[in-house]
PDB file of C-alpha atoms in Angstrom:
ATOM      1  CA  MET A 185       0.000   0.000   0.000  1.00 70.00           C
ATOM      2  CA  THR A 186       1.411   3.394  -1.000  1.00 81.00           C
ATOM      3  CA  THR A 187       0.803   6.866   0.378  1.00 94.00           C
ATOM      4  CA  VAL A 188      -0.566  10.023  -1.257  1.00 95.00           C
ATOM      5  CA  PRO A 189       2.949  11.546  -1.617  1.00 95.00           C
ATOM      6  CA  GLU A 190       4.204   8.316  -3.184  1.00 95.00           C
ATOM      7  CA  ASP A 191       1.294   8.260  -5.623  1.00 95.00           C
ATOM      8  CA  PHE A 192       2.118  11.868  -6.546  1.00 94.00           C
ATOM      9  CA  LEU A 193       5.791  11.044  -7.116  1.00 95.00           C
ATOM     10  CA  ARG A 194       4.916   8.023  -9.250  1.00 95.00           C
ATOM     11  CA  ALA A 195       2.549  10.075 -11.423  1.00 94.00           C
ATOM     12  CA  PHE A 196       5.026  12.966 -11.723  1.00 93.00           C
ATOM     13  CA  HIS A 197       7.815  10.700 -12.938  1.00 95.00           C
ATOM     14  CA  ALA A 198       5.498   8.948 -15.353  1.00 94.00           C
ATOM     15  CA  ALA A 199       4.825  12.354 -16.909  1.00 92.00           C
ATOM     16  CA  HIS A 200       8.421  13.598 -16.590  1.00 91.00           C
ATOM     17  CA  PRO A 201      10.770  10.596 -16.802  1.00 91.00           C
ATOM     18  CA  ALA A 202      14.473  11.210 -16.154  1.00 93.00           C
ATOM     19  CA  VAL A 203      13.708  14.752 -14.990  1.00 92.00           C
ATOM     20  CA  THR A 204      16.253  14.654 -12.154  1.00 92.00           C
ATOM     21  CA  ALA A 205      19.079  13.322 -14.282  1.00 94.00           C
ATOM     22  CA  ARG A 206      18.402  15.878 -17.008  1.00 91.00           C
ATOM     23  CA  ALA A 207      18.522  18.678 -14.461  1.00 89.00           C
ATOM     24  CA  MET A 208      21.507  17.527 -12.398  1.00 93.00           C
ATOM     25  CA  ALA A 209      23.849  15.407 -14.516  1.00 94.00           C
ATOM     26  CA  ARG A 210      25.416  18.392 -16.265  1.00 93.00           C
ATOM     27  CA  GLY A 211      26.011  20.301 -13.009  1.00 95.00           C
ATOM     28  CA  LEU A 212      29.554  20.313 -11.685  1.00 96.00           C
ATOM     29  CA  ALA A 213      31.120  20.918  -8.293  1.00 97.00           C
ATOM     30  CA  ALA A 214      34.304  22.946  -7.935  1.00 97.00           C
ATOM     31  CA  ASP A 215      36.376  19.762  -8.350  1.00 97.00           C
ATOM     32  CA  GLY A 216      34.759  18.981 -11.711  1.00 97.00           C
ATOM     33  CA  ARG A 217      32.545  16.129 -10.525  1.00 98.00           C
ATOM     34  CA  SER A 218      28.787  15.906 -10.874  1.00 97.00           C
ATOM     35  CA  SER A 219      26.682  15.117  -7.818  1.00 97.00           C
ATOM     36  CA  TYR A 220      26.269  11.606  -9.230  1.00 98.00           C
ATOM     37  CA  GLU A 221      30.032  11.167  -9.504  1.00 98.00           C
ATOM     38  CA  ILE A 222      30.442  12.377  -5.910  1.00 98.00           C
ATOM     39  CA  LEU A 223      28.179   9.525  -4.771  1.00 98.00           C
ATOM     40  CA  ARG A 224      29.973   7.026  -6.985  1.00 98.00           C
ATOM     41  CA  ASP A 225      33.255   7.948  -5.346  1.00 98.00           C
ATOM     42  CA  ALA A 226      31.753   7.793  -1.835  1.00 98.00           C
ATOM     43  CA  VAL A 227      31.354   4.019  -2.198  1.00 98.00           C
ATOM     44  CA  THR A 228      34.699   3.277  -3.844  1.00 97.00           C
ATOM     45  CA  GLY A 229      35.721  -0.246  -2.895  1.00 96.00           C
ATOM     46  CA  ARG A 230      32.186  -1.352  -2.085  1.00 97.00           C
ATOM     47  CA  ARG A 231      31.236  -4.380  -4.158  1.00 97.00           C
ATOM     48  CA  ARG A 232      27.523  -4.888  -3.408  1.00 98.00           C
ATOM     49  CA  VAL A 233      25.744  -1.555  -3.814  1.00 98.00           C
ATOM     50  CA  LEU A 234      22.089  -0.559  -3.646  1.00 98.00           C
ATOM     51  CA  ASP A 235      20.847   2.604  -5.360  1.00 98.00           C
ATOM     52  CA  LEU A 236      17.831   3.749  -3.337  1.00 98.00           C
ATOM     53  CA  GLY A 237      15.489   5.762  -5.564  1.00 98.00           C
ATOM     54  CA  CYS A 238      17.575   4.890  -8.603  1.00 97.00           C
ATOM     55  CA  GLY A 239      15.403   6.738 -11.125  1.00 96.00           C
ATOM     56  CA  ASP A 240      16.534   6.304 -14.718  1.00 97.00           C
ATOM     57  CA  GLY A 241      19.732   4.524 -13.683  1.00 97.00           C
ATOM     58  CA  LEU A 242      22.383   7.156 -14.348  1.00 97.00           C
ATOM     59  CA  LEU A 243      24.157   6.510 -11.044  1.00 98.00           C
ATOM     60  CA  LEU A 244      23.927   2.739 -11.506  1.00 98.00           C
ATOM     61  CA  GLU A 245      25.597   3.143 -14.894  1.00 97.00           C
ATOM     62  CA  LEU A 246      28.470   5.030 -13.284  1.00 97.00           C
ATOM     63  CA  LEU A 247      28.801   2.361 -10.589  1.00 98.00           C
ATOM     64  CA  ALA A 248      28.751  -0.409 -13.196  1.00 97.00           C
ATOM     65  CA  ALA A 249      31.900   0.977 -14.795  1.00 95.00           C
ATOM     66  CA  ASP A 250      33.781  -0.730 -11.951  1.00 93.00           C
ATOM     67  CA  PRO A 251      33.759  -4.372 -13.102  1.00 90.00           C
ATOM     68  CA  GLY A 252      32.573  -7.144 -10.816  1.00 91.00           C
ATOM     69  CA  ARG A 253      30.131  -5.146  -8.758  1.00 95.00           C
ATOM     70  CA  GLU A 254      26.760  -6.574  -7.780  1.00 97.00           C
ATOM     71  CA  LEU A 255      24.271  -3.756  -8.201  1.00 98.00           C
ATOM     72  CA  ALA A 256      20.626  -3.306  -7.289  1.00 98.00           C
ATOM     73  CA  GLY A 257      18.233  -0.416  -7.751  1.00 98.00           C
ATOM     74  CA  ILE A 258      14.812   0.275  -6.325  1.00 98.00           C
ATOM     75  CA  ASP A 259      12.366   3.013  -7.252  1.00 98.00           C
ATOM     76  CA  LEU A 260       8.676   3.815  -6.938  1.00 96.00           C
ATOM     77  CA  SER A 261       8.437   4.544 -10.660  1.00 96.00           C
ATOM     78  CA  ALA A 262       8.137   1.698 -13.161  1.00 95.00           C
ATOM     79  CA  ASP A 263       8.636   4.281 -15.929  1.00 95.00           C
ATOM     80  CA  GLU A 264      12.007   5.343 -14.526  1.00 96.00           C
ATOM     81  CA  LEU A 265      13.048   1.703 -13.998  1.00 96.00           C
ATOM     82  CA  ALA A 266      12.248   0.935 -17.633  1.00 96.00           C
ATOM     83  CA  LEU A 267      14.705   3.657 -18.669  1.00 96.00           C
ATOM     84  CA  ALA A 268      17.299   2.345 -16.222  1.00 97.00           C
ATOM     85  CA  GLY A 269      17.092  -1.134 -17.714  1.00 95.00           C
ATOM     86  CA  ARG A 270      18.021   0.228 -21.145  1.00 95.00           C
ATOM     87  CA  ARG A 271      21.287   1.766 -19.981  1.00 94.00           C
ATOM     88  CA  PRO A 272      24.522   0.005 -20.997  1.00 87.00           C
ATOM     89  CA  GLY A 273      26.005  -1.763 -18.002  1.00 86.00           C
ATOM     90  CA  VAL A 274      22.795  -1.683 -15.969  1.00 94.00           C
ATOM     91  CA  ALA A 275      21.156  -4.706 -17.620  1.00 89.00           C
ATOM     92  CA  ALA A 276      22.743  -7.038 -15.044  1.00 92.00           C
ATOM     93  CA  ALA A 277      21.538  -4.977 -12.069  1.00 97.00           C
ATOM     94  CA  ASP A 278      18.671  -6.224  -9.915  1.00 98.00           C
ATOM     95  CA  LEU A 279      16.032  -3.541 -10.594  1.00 98.00           C
ATOM     96  CA  ARG A 280      12.853  -3.575  -8.537  1.00 97.00           C
ATOM     97  CA  ALA A 281       9.811  -1.382  -8.069  1.00 97.00           C
ATOM     98  CA  GLY A 282       9.151  -0.839  -4.393  1.00 96.00           C
ATOM     99  CA  ARG A 283       9.227   1.307  -1.289  1.00 97.00           C
ATOM    100  CA  ALA A 284      12.219   2.216   0.856  1.00 97.00           C
ATOM    101  CA  GLN A 285      10.114   1.443   3.926  1.00 97.00           C
ATOM    102  CA  GLN A 286       9.826  -2.215   2.855  1.00 97.00           C
ATOM    103  CA  LEU A 287      12.986  -3.160   1.000  1.00 98.00           C
ATOM    104  CA  PRO A 288      12.682  -6.495  -0.855  1.00 97.00           C
ATOM    105  CA  PHE A 289      16.226  -7.603  -0.007  1.00 98.00           C
ATOM    106  CA  PRO A 290      17.644  -9.943   2.654  1.00 98.00           C
ATOM    107  CA  ASP A 291      19.565  -8.836   5.721  1.00 98.00           C
ATOM    108  CA  GLY A 292      23.142  -7.710   5.106  1.00 98.00           C
ATOM    109  CA  GLN A 293      22.978  -8.084   1.325  1.00 98.00           C
ATOM    110  CA  PHE A 294      24.861  -4.834   0.616  1.00 98.00           C
ATOM    111  CA  ASP A 295      28.076  -3.183   1.763  1.00 98.00           C
ATOM    112  CA  GLY A 296      27.115   0.172   0.204  1.00 98.00           C
ATOM    113  CA  CYS A 297      24.003   2.230  -0.488  1.00 98.00           C
ATOM    114  CA  VAL A 298      23.727   5.425  -2.516  1.00 98.00           C
ATOM    115  CA  THR A 299      20.721   7.681  -2.914  1.00 98.00           C
ATOM    116  CA  HIS A 300      20.583  10.798  -5.083  1.00 98.00           C
ATOM    117  CA  MET A 301      17.987  13.516  -4.331  1.00 96.00           C
ATOM    118  CA  ALA A 302      15.541  10.864  -3.097  1.00 97.00           C
ATOM    119  CA  LEU A 303      16.045  10.255   0.620  1.00 97.00           C
ATOM    120  CA  MET A 304      14.627  13.640   1.658  1.00 95.00           C
ATOM    121  CA  LEU A 305      11.403  12.848  -0.259  1.00 96.00           C
ATOM    122  CA  MET A 306      10.650   9.690   1.721  1.00 97.00           C
ATOM    123  CA  GLY A 307       8.090   9.508   4.511  1.00 95.00           C
ATOM    124  CA  GLU A 308       8.276   7.271   7.587  1.00 97.00           C
ATOM    125  CA  ALA A 309      11.939   8.208   7.933  1.00 98.00           C
ATOM    126  CA  GLU A 310      12.612   5.918  10.896  1.00 98.00           C
ATOM    127  CA  ARG A 311      11.346   2.927   8.915  1.00 98.00           C
ATOM    128  CA  VAL A 312      13.601   3.867   5.994  1.00 98.00           C
ATOM    129  CA  ALA A 313      16.582   4.101   8.348  1.00 98.00           C
ATOM    130  CA  ALA A 314      15.752   0.749   9.944  1.00 98.00           C
ATOM    131  CA  GLU A 315      15.443  -0.927   6.550  1.00 98.00           C
ATOM    132  CA  LEU A 316      18.758   0.484   5.364  1.00 98.00           C
ATOM    133  CA  ALA A 317      20.416  -0.684   8.576  1.00 98.00           C
ATOM    134  CA  ARG A 318      18.927  -4.142   7.969  1.00 98.00           C
ATOM    135  CA  VAL A 319      20.111  -4.586   4.373  1.00 98.00           C
ATOM    136  CA  LEU A 320      23.563  -3.062   4.963  1.00 98.00           C
ATOM    137  CA  GLU A 321      26.182  -5.271   6.576  1.00 98.00           C
ATOM    138  CA  PRO A 322      28.103  -3.893   9.599  1.00 98.00           C
ATOM    139  CA  GLY A 323      30.652  -1.402   8.327  1.00 98.00           C
ATOM    140  CA  GLY A 324      28.595  -0.691   5.211  1.00 98.00           C
ATOM    141  CA  THR A 325      28.489   2.843   3.802  1.00 98.00           C
ATOM    142  CA  LEU A 326      25.405   4.963   3.220  1.00 98.00           C
ATOM    143  CA  ALA A 327      25.971   7.995   0.964  1.00 98.00           C
ATOM    144  CA  ALA A 328      23.228  10.458   0.066  1.00 98.00           C
ATOM    145  CA  VAL A 329      22.948  13.641  -1.971  1.00 98.00           C
ATOM    146  CA  ILE A 330      20.222  15.799  -0.444  1.00 97.00           C
ATOM    147  CA  GLY A 331      18.764  18.989  -1.894  1.00 92.00           C
ATOM    148  CA  GLY A 332      19.917  22.119  -0.120  1.00 87.00           C
ATOM    149  CA  GLY A 333      18.500  25.030  -2.108  1.00 85.00           C
ATOM    150  CA  PRO A 334      19.892  27.925  -4.151  1.00 83.00           C
ATOM    151  CA  ALA A 335      23.544  28.876  -3.901  1.00 81.00           C
ATOM    152  CA  GLY A 336      22.637  32.567  -3.735  1.00 77.00           C
ATOM    153  CA  GLY A 337      22.330  35.460  -6.137  1.00 72.00           C
ATOM    154  CA  GLU A 338      21.732  33.469  -9.303  1.00 87.00           C
ATOM    155  CA  ALA A 339      18.968  32.054 -11.492  1.00 94.00           C
ATOM    156  CA  TYR A 340      17.735  29.384  -9.091  1.00 92.00           C
ATOM    157  CA  GLU A 341      17.173  31.987  -6.392  1.00 93.00           C
ATOM    158  CA  LEU A 342      15.401  34.243  -8.936  1.00 95.00           C
ATOM    159  CA  PHE A 343      13.160  31.345  -9.941  1.00 95.00           C
ATOM    160  CA  LEU A 344      12.141  30.645  -6.347  1.00 94.00           C
ATOM    161  CA  ARG A 345      11.438  34.331  -5.691  1.00 95.00           C
ATOM    162  CA  LEU A 346       9.062  34.415  -8.661  1.00 96.00           C
ATOM    163  CA  ALA A 347       7.536  30.991  -8.138  1.00 96.00           C
ATOM    164  CA  ARG A 348       6.812  30.856  -4.416  1.00 95.00           C
ATOM    165  CA  PRO A 349       3.915  33.359  -4.514  1.00 96.00           C
ATOM    166  CA  LEU A 350       2.352  31.247  -7.279  1.00 95.00           C
ATOM    167  CA  PHE A 351       2.738  28.069  -5.262  1.00 95.00           C
ATOM    168  CA  ASP A 352       1.206  29.773  -2.218  1.00 94.00           C
ATOM    169  CA  ALA A 353      -1.729  31.162  -4.233  1.00 94.00           C
ATOM    170  CA  ALA A 354      -2.520  27.915  -6.058  1.00 94.00           C
ATOM    171  CA  PRO A 355      -5.793  26.156  -5.116  1.00 94.00           C
ATOM    172  CA  ALA A 356      -5.478  22.966  -3.097  1.00 92.00           C
ATOM    173  CA  ALA A 357      -5.918  20.794  -6.194  1.00 91.00           C
ATOM    174  CA  ARG A 358      -2.867  22.473  -7.780  1.00 92.00           C
ATOM    175  CA  ARG A 359      -0.498  21.965  -4.847  1.00 93.00           C
ATOM    176  CA  ILE A 360       1.845  19.081  -4.199  1.00 95.00           C
ATOM    177  CA  PRO A 361       1.446  16.956  -1.065  1.00 95.00           C
ATOM    178  CA  ARG A 362       3.993  17.276   1.717  1.00 94.00           C
ATOM    179  CA  LEU A 363       7.044  15.303   0.627  1.00 95.00           C
ATOM    180  CA  GLY A 364       9.457  13.639   3.003  1.00 96.00           C
ATOM    181  CA  ASP A 365      10.791  14.470   6.446  1.00 96.00           C
ATOM    182  CA  ARG A 366      12.428  17.865   6.959  1.00 95.00           C
ATOM    183  CA  ARG A 367      14.831  16.374   9.491  1.00 96.00           C
ATOM    184  CA  LEU A 368      16.729  14.644   6.710  1.00 96.00           C
ATOM    185  CA  ARG A 369      17.729  18.034   5.300  1.00 95.00           C
ATOM    186  CA  THR A 370      19.907  18.905   8.332  1.00 96.00           C
ATOM    187  CA  GLN A 371      22.894  17.220   9.924  1.00 97.00           C
ATOM    188  CA  GLU A 372      21.291  17.146  13.356  1.00 98.00           C
ATOM    189  CA  GLY A 373      18.035  15.758  12.005  1.00 98.00           C
ATOM    190  CA  PHE A 374      19.838  13.103   9.978  1.00 98.00           C
ATOM    191  CA  ASP A 375      21.613  11.839  13.088  1.00 98.00           C
ATOM    192  CA  GLU A 376      18.329  11.951  15.013  1.00 98.00           C
ATOM    193  CA  VAL A 377      16.780   9.558  12.493  1.00 98.00           C
ATOM    194  CA  PHE A 378      19.724   7.319  11.577  1.00 98.00           C
ATOM    195  CA  GLY A 379      21.617   7.135  14.873  1.00 98.00           C
ATOM    196  CA  PRO A 380      19.019   5.003  16.693  1.00 98.00           C
ATOM    197  CA  ALA A 381      18.821   2.699  13.668  1.00 98.00           C
ATOM    198  CA  GLY A 382      22.480   1.757  14.048  1.00 98.00           C
ATOM    199  CA  PHE A 383      24.465   4.307  12.025  1.00 98.00           C
ATOM    200  CA  GLY A 384      27.438   6.291  13.223  1.00 98.00           C
ATOM    201  CA  PRO A 385      27.542  10.108  13.130  1.00 98.00           C
ATOM    202  CA  VAL A 386      26.938  11.479   9.663  1.00 98.00           C
ATOM    203  CA  ARG A 387      29.656  13.269   7.742  1.00 98.00           C
ATOM    204  CA  TRP A 388      27.896  16.335   6.348  1.00 98.00           C
ATOM    205  CA  GLU A 389      29.239  18.497   3.528  1.00 97.00           C
ATOM    206  CA  SER A 390      27.701  21.356   1.565  1.00 96.00           C
ATOM    207  CA  VAL A 391      28.666  21.371  -2.115  1.00 97.00           C
ATOM    208  CA  ARG A 392      27.927  24.061  -4.681  1.00 96.00           C
ATOM    209  CA  ILE A 393      26.805  22.654  -8.025  1.00 96.00           C
ATOM    210  CA  ASP A 394      27.223  24.943 -11.048  1.00 95.00           C
ATOM    211  CA  LEU A 395      24.266  24.650 -13.430  1.00 95.00           C
ATOM    212  CA  THR A 396      25.072  27.633 -15.654  1.00 96.00           C
ATOM    213  CA  GLY A 397      23.818  27.221 -19.202  1.00 95.00           C
ATOM    214  CA  PRO A 398      21.734  28.590 -22.087  1.00 95.00           C
ATOM    215  CA  PRO A 399      18.395  30.149 -21.052  1.00 95.00           C
ATOM    216  CA  ASP A 400      16.257  27.241 -22.262  1.00 94.00           C
ATOM    217  CA  LEU A 401      18.417  24.685 -20.456  1.00 94.00           C
ATOM    218  CA  VAL A 402      18.434  26.688 -17.235  1.00 95.00           C
ATOM    219  CA  TRP A 403      14.639  26.967 -17.333  1.00 95.00           C
ATOM    220  CA  ARG A 404      14.315  23.205 -17.795  1.00 91.00           C
ATOM    221  CA  THR A 405      16.644  22.748 -14.826  1.00 91.00           C
ATOM    222  CA  VAL A 406      14.937  25.067 -12.335  1.00 92.00           C
ATOM    223  CA  GLY A 407      11.455  24.486 -13.762  1.00 90.00           C
ATOM    224  CA  GLY A 408      11.684  20.751 -13.237  1.00 88.00           C
ATOM    225  CA  ILE A 409      10.879  20.874  -9.525  1.00 90.00           C
ATOM    226  CA  TYR A 410       7.865  18.996  -8.232  1.00 94.00           C
ATOM    227  CA  ASP A 411       5.832  22.106  -7.331  1.00 94.00           C
ATOM    228  CA  ILE A 412       5.596  23.088 -11.007  1.00 93.00           C
ATOM    229  CA  GLY A 413       3.875  19.873 -12.053  1.00 91.00           C
ATOM    230  CA  PRO A 414       0.334  20.570 -10.781  1.00 94.00           C
ATOM    231  CA  LEU A 415       0.245  24.277 -11.733  1.00 94.00           C
ATOM    232  CA  ASP A 416      -2.142  25.438 -14.431  1.00 95.00           C
ATOM    233  CA  PRO A 417      -0.208  25.484 -17.751  1.00 95.00           C
ATOM    234  CA  ALA A 418      -1.044  29.170 -18.257  1.00 96.00           C
ATOM    235  CA  VAL A 419       0.450  29.988 -14.855  1.00 96.00           C
ATOM    236  CA  THR A 420       3.572  28.013 -15.708  1.00 96.00           C
ATOM    237  CA  ALA A 421       3.900  29.794 -19.062  1.00 96.00           C
ATOM    238  CA  GLY A 422       3.623  33.177 -17.366  1.00 97.00           C
ATOM    239  CA  LEU A 423       6.236  32.169 -14.802  1.00 97.00           C
ATOM    240  CA  ARG A 424       8.608  31.079 -17.517  1.00 96.00           C
ATOM    241  CA  ALA A 425       8.200  34.344 -19.414  1.00 97.00           C
ATOM    242  CA  ARG A 426       8.893  36.424 -16.295  1.00 97.00           C
ATOM    243  CA  PHE A 427      11.832  34.236 -15.308  1.00 97.00           C
ATOM    244  CA  GLU A 428      13.489  34.387 -18.717  1.00 95.00           C
ATOM    245  CA  ALA A 429      12.981  38.155 -18.958  1.00 96.00           C
ATOM    246  CA  GLU A 430      14.576  38.836 -15.561  1.00 96.00           C
ATOM    247  CA  ALA A 431      17.291  36.197 -15.972  1.00 96.00           C
ATOM    248  CA  ALA A 432      18.374  37.828 -19.250  1.00 96.00           C
ATOM    249  CA  ALA A 433      19.698  40.764 -17.244  1.00 94.00           C
ATOM    250  CA  THR A 434      22.202  38.427 -15.560  1.00 94.00           C
ATOM    251  CA  ALA A 435      23.435  36.786 -18.771  1.00 96.00           C
ATOM    252  CA  LEU A 436      27.149  36.289 -19.291  1.00 96.00           C
ATOM    253  CA  PRO A 437      28.811  37.649 -22.469  1.00 97.00           C
ATOM    254  CA  ASP A 438      28.274  34.300 -24.189  1.00 97.00           C
ATOM    255  CA  GLY A 439      24.543  34.380 -23.404  1.00 96.00           C
ATOM    256  CA  ARG A 440      24.598  31.738 -20.699  1.00 96.00           C
ATOM    257  CA  ILE A 441      22.627  32.317 -17.483  1.00 96.00           C
ATOM    258  CA  PRO A 442      24.506  31.910 -14.174  1.00 96.00           C
ATOM    259  CA  CYS A 443      22.795  29.249 -12.100  1.00 95.00           C
ATOM    260  CA  ALA A 444      23.863  27.165  -9.117  1.00 94.00           C
ATOM    261  CA  MET A 445      22.413  25.156  -6.277  1.00 94.00           C
ATOM    262  CA  THR A 446      23.732  23.786  -3.025  1.00 95.00           C
ATOM    263  CA  VAL A 447      23.450  20.104  -2.192  1.00 96.00           C
ATOM    264  CA  ARG A 448      24.329  18.295   1.012  1.00 97.00           C
ATOM    265  CA  VAL A 449      26.463  15.166   0.798  1.00 98.00           C
ATOM    266  CA  ALA A 450      25.727  12.922   3.779  1.00 98.00           C
ATOM    267  CA  THR A 451      27.859   9.858   4.505  1.00 98.00           C
ATOM    268  CA  ALA A 452      27.343   7.481   7.429  1.00 98.00           C
ATOM    269  CA  ARG A 453      28.680   4.067   8.406  1.00 98.00           C
ATOM    270  CA  ARG A 454      26.541   1.153   9.558  1.00 98.00           C
ATOM    271  CA  LEU A 455      27.761   0.189  13.014  1.00 98.00           C
ATOM    272  CA  GLY A 456      27.892  -3.358  14.303  1.00 87.00           C
TER     273      GLY A 456
END
């Protein structure tokens, strides 16, 4: 049995498959890595890795480049999993549709788990933590990229300034349900949830991701957030027009629009 937020997420990704990968894969941290590559590197040396909320399989494909790994992915969306199964290198992965609160894997099956922009969307956070502790062997690594918000002074912040009044004014039928547990967006809250489940203190890092690009690409990046989905198309069109007009004033000499966001990289070890 799924929840209202889970039903919303499933429907959103059916309508917008691979939306997260399209928005985030091109973004780079100061060291030249994408947020997906940061997670890949966080589980270097781990041979049995679960991708929790694997989406269209981009991260699994990166993990599969290390030969001999046993990989699994789970996601609410059958549409996203279908895309994942078509990726080179992911065909051998164990892909399953399911919920993080009821993982269909035996105890201690994995020595690593990665989750990209998904953990903070999950309800029943304590159950998720308990399930991850169950399927990870002692000493196993959990690594998560969690949304943090705009980096300040650029297009993403402009978008939110223009969009939030529209979200607030939308009728109930045009608003998204409450997604996830806010505690998982802070270091203290993360430890509050995962510590009792058997994880050591989280290593918490803020990373700026540069998403600068042509106006159309930047709009598709910032306009891909969940809140946009239920809005009336005319409202969305008006928002886009206002955003592109104001963002044009910030354009670089080559026409690209400066854009960046902050993500949190959380890494914790399963005790035992």
